[in-house]
CSV table of C-alpha atoms in Angstrom, one decimal:
chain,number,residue,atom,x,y,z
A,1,UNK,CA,79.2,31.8,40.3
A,2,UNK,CA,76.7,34.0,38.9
A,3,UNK,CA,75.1,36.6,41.6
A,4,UNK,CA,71.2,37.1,41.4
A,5,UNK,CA,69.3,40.5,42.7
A,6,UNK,CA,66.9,40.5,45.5
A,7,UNK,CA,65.5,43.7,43.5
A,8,UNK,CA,62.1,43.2,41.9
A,9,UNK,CA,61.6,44.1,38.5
A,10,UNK,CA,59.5,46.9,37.1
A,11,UNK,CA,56.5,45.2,35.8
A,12,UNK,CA,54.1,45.0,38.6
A,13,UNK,CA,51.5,46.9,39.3
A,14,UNK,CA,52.7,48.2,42.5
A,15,UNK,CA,56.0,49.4,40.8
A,16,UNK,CA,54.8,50.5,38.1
A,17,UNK,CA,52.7,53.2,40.2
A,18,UNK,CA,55.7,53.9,42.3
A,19,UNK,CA,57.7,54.6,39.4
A,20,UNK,CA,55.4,57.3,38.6
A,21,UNK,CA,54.8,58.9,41.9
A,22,UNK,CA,56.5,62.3,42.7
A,23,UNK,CA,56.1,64.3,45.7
A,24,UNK,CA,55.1,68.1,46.2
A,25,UNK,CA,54.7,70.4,48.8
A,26,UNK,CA,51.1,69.7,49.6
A,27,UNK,CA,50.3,66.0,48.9
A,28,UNK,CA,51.9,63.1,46.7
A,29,UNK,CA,51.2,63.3,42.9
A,30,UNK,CA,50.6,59.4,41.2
A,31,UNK,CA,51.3,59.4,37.4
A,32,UNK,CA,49.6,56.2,37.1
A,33,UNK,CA,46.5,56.4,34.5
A,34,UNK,CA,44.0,56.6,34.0
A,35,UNK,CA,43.8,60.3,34.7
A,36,UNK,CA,40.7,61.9,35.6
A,37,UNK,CA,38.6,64.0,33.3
A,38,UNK,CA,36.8,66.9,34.3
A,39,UNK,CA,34.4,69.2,32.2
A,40,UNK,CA,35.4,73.1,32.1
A,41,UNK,CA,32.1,74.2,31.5
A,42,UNK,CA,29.7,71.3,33.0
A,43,UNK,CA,31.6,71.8,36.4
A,44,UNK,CA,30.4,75.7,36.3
A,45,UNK,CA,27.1,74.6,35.6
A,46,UNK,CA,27.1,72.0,38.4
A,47,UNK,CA,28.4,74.8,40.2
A,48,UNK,CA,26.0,77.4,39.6
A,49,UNK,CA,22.9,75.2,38.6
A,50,UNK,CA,19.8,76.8,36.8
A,51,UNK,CA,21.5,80.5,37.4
A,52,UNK,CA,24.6,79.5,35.2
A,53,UNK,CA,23.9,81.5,31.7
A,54,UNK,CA,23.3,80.1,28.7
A,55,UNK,CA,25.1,83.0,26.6
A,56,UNK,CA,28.5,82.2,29.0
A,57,UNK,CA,30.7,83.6,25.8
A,58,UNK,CA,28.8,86.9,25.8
A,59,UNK,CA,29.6,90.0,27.4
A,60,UNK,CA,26.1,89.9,28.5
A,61,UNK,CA,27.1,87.4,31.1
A,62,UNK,CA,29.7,88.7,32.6
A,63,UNK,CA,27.4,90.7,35.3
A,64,UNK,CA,25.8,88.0,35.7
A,65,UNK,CA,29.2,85.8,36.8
A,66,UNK,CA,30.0,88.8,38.8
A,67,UNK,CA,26.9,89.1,41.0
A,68,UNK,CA,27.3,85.1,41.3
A,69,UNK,CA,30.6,85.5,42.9
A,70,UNK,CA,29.5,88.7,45.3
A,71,UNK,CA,26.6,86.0,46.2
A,72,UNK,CA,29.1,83.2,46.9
A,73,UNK,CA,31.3,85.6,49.2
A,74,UNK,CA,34.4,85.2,46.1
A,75,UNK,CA,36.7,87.2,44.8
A,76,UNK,CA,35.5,89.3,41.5
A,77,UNK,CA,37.1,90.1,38.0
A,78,UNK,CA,38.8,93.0,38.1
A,79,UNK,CA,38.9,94.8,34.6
A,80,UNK,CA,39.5,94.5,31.8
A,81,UNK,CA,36.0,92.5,31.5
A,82,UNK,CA,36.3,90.5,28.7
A,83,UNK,CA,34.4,87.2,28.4
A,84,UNK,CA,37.8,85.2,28.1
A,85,UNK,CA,38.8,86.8,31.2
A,86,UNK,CA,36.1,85.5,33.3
A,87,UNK,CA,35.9,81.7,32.1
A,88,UNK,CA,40.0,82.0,32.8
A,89,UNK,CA,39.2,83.7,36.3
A,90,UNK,CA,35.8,81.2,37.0
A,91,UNK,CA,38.7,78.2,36.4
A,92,UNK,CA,41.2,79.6,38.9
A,93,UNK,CA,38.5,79.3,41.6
A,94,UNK,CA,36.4,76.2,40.6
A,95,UNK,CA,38.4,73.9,38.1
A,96,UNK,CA,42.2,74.4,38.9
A,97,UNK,CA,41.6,73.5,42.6
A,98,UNK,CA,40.4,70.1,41.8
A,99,UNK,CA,43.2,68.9,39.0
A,100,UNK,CA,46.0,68.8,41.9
A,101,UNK,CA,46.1,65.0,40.8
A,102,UNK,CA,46.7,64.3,36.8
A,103,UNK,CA,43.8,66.1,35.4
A,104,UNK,CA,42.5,66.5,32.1
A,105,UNK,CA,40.3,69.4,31.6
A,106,UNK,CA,37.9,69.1,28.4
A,107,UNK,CA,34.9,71.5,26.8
A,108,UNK,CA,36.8,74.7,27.2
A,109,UNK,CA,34.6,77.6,26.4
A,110,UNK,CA,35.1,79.3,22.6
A,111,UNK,CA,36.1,82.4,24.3
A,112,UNK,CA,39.1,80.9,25.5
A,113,UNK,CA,40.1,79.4,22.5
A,114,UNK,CA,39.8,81.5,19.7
A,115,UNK,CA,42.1,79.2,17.2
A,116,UNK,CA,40.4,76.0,18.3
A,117,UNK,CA,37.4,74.1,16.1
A,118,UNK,CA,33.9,74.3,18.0
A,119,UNK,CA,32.6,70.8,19.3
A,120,UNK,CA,30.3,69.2,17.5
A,121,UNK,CA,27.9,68.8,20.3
A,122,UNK,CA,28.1,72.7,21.5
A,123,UNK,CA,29.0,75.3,19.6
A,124,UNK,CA,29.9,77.1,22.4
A,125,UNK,CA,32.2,74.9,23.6
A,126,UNK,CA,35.9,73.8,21.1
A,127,UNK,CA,37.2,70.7,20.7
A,128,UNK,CA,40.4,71.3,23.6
A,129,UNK,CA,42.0,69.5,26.6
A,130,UNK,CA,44.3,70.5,29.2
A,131,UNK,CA,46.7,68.4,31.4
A,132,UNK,CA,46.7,69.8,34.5
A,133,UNK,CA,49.0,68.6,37.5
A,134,UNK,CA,49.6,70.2,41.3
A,135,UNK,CA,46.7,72.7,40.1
A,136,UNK,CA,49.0,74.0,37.1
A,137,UNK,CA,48.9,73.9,33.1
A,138,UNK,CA,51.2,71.0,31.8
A,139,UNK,CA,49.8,70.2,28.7
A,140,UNK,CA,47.5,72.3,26.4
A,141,UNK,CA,45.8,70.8,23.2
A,142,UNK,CA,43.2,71.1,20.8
A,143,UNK,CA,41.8,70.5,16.9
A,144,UNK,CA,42.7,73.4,14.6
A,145,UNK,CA,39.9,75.8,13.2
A,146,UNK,CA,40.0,75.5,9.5
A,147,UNK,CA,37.4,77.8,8.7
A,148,UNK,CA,38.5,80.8,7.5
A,149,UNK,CA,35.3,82.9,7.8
A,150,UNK,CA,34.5,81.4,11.7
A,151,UNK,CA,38.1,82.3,11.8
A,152,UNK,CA,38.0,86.1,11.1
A,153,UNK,CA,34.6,86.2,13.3
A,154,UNK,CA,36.9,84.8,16.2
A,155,UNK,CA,40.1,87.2,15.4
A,156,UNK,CA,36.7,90.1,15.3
A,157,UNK,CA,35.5,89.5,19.0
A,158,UNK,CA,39.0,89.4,20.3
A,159,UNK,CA,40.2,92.2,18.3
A,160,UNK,CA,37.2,93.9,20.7
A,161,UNK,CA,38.9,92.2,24.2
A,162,UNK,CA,42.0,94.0,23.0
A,163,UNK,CA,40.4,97.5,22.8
A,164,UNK,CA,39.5,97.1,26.3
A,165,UNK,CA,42.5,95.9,27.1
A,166,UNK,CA,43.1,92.3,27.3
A,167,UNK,CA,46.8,92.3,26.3
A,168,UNK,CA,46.4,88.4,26.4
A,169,UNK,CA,43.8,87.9,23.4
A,170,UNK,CA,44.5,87.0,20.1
A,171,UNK,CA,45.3,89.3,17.3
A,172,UNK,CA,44.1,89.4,14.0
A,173,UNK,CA,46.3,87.6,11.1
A,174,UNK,CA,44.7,88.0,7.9
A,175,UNK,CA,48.0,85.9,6.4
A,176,UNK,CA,46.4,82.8,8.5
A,177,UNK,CA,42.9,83.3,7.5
A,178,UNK,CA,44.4,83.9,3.9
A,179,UNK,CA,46.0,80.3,4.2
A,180,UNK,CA,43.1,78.4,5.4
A,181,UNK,CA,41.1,79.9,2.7
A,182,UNK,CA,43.2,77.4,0.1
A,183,UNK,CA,42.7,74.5,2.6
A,184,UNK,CA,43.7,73.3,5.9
A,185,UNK,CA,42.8,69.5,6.8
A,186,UNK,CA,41.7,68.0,10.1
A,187,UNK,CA,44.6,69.2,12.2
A,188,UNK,CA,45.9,69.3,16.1
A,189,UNK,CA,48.0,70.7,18.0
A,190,UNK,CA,49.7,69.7,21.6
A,191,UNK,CA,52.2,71.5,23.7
A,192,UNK,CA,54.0,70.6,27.1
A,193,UNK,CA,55.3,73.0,29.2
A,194,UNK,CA,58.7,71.7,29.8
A,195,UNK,CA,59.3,74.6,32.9
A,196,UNK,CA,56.0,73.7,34.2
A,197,UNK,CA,57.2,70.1,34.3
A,198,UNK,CA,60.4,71.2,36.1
A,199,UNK,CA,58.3,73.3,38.7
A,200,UNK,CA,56.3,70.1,39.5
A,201,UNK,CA,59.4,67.6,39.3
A,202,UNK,CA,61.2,69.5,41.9
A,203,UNK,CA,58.7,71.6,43.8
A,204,UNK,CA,59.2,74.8,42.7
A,205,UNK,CA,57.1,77.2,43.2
A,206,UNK,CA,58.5,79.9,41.3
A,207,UNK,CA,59.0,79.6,37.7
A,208,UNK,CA,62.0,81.6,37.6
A,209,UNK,CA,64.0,79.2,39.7
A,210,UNK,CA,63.4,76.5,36.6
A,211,UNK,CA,64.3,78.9,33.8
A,212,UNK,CA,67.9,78.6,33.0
A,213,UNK,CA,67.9,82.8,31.8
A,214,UNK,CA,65.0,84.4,33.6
């Protein structure tokens, strides 16, 4: 006689959420879309109201952020001050917190993305999302710039972070800007942070336990 399963198949709802569940050290994690969709720079603003500046690219506005913080009893940028710097240390303490769920994390500041194309609907602002999980980086992506004049103007400001010494921004590469002056069409970019992935799938929290040669 032929035997029959008392298992469900995979195709309800309920299973299908299950499925995608994993657990970590501080709450459950549930895969199951759709994910939610935060704004980098319209959560600072909800944040810091009519005091957030409008220039928050400049260098010019990164007193301004600082006395903020002192006001709001949080920790300060230590230097290098650079403007990437601070959007990258205003995340740590407003965005990343919220994206312990699946989180994707959209109108990234241009300061932070210096290879990025600008939005259409603020040009301070590129066209970029992150995937954030368990309050880390999974997935980073974005639309390529294919300008190369707005390029060299972007390889010019961080060539200045550098001089005060932001190790992390991007050097200049006058080969690339050469290249995207004989044409570059509409083109993106994603990456997934496959040890990032590993951290989260086993609850890690120390990179260097994931890497197979640290």
């Amino acid at each position: 006689s032929t035997s029959t399963s008392s298992t469900p198949a995979y195709n309800s709802h309920e299973n299908h959420r299950h499925a995608f569940q994993t657990e970590t050290e501080n709450n459950n994690v549930d895969f199951t879309p759709p994910f939610r969709r935060i704004s980098f720079v319209g959560t600072l603003r909800s944040v810091f109201g009519s005091e957030f500046p409008e220039n928050y690219n400049s260098y010019d506005a990164i007193p301004i952020f600082q006395e903020l913080l002192r006001k709001r009893e949080m920790p300060k940028l230590k230097e290098p001050y650079t403007p990437g710097r601070m959007m990258d240390h205003l995340a740590g303490i407003f965005i990343e917190p919220l994206c312990h769920q699946p989180t994707f994390v959209v109108d990234h500041p241009i300061s932070l993305s210096p290879l990025a194309l600008h939005s259409s609907s603020d040009k301070g602002m590129v066209e970029r999302f992150e995937l954030f999980v368990g309050g880390k980086e999974l997935v980073n992506a974005y639309s390529e710039l294919n300008d190369p004049s707005e390029q060299r103007s972007r390889f010019s400001s961080q060539l200045q972070d550098r001089g005060l010494g932001d190790e992390e921004a991007q050097p200049p590469d006058e080969g690339f800007c050469t290249a995207l002056e004989y044409g570059l069409p509409p083109t993106g970019g994603w990456g997934l942070g496959i040890d990032r992935l590993c951290m989260l799938l086993t609850d890690t929290s120390s990179i260097k336990d994931v890497l197979l040669f640290p």
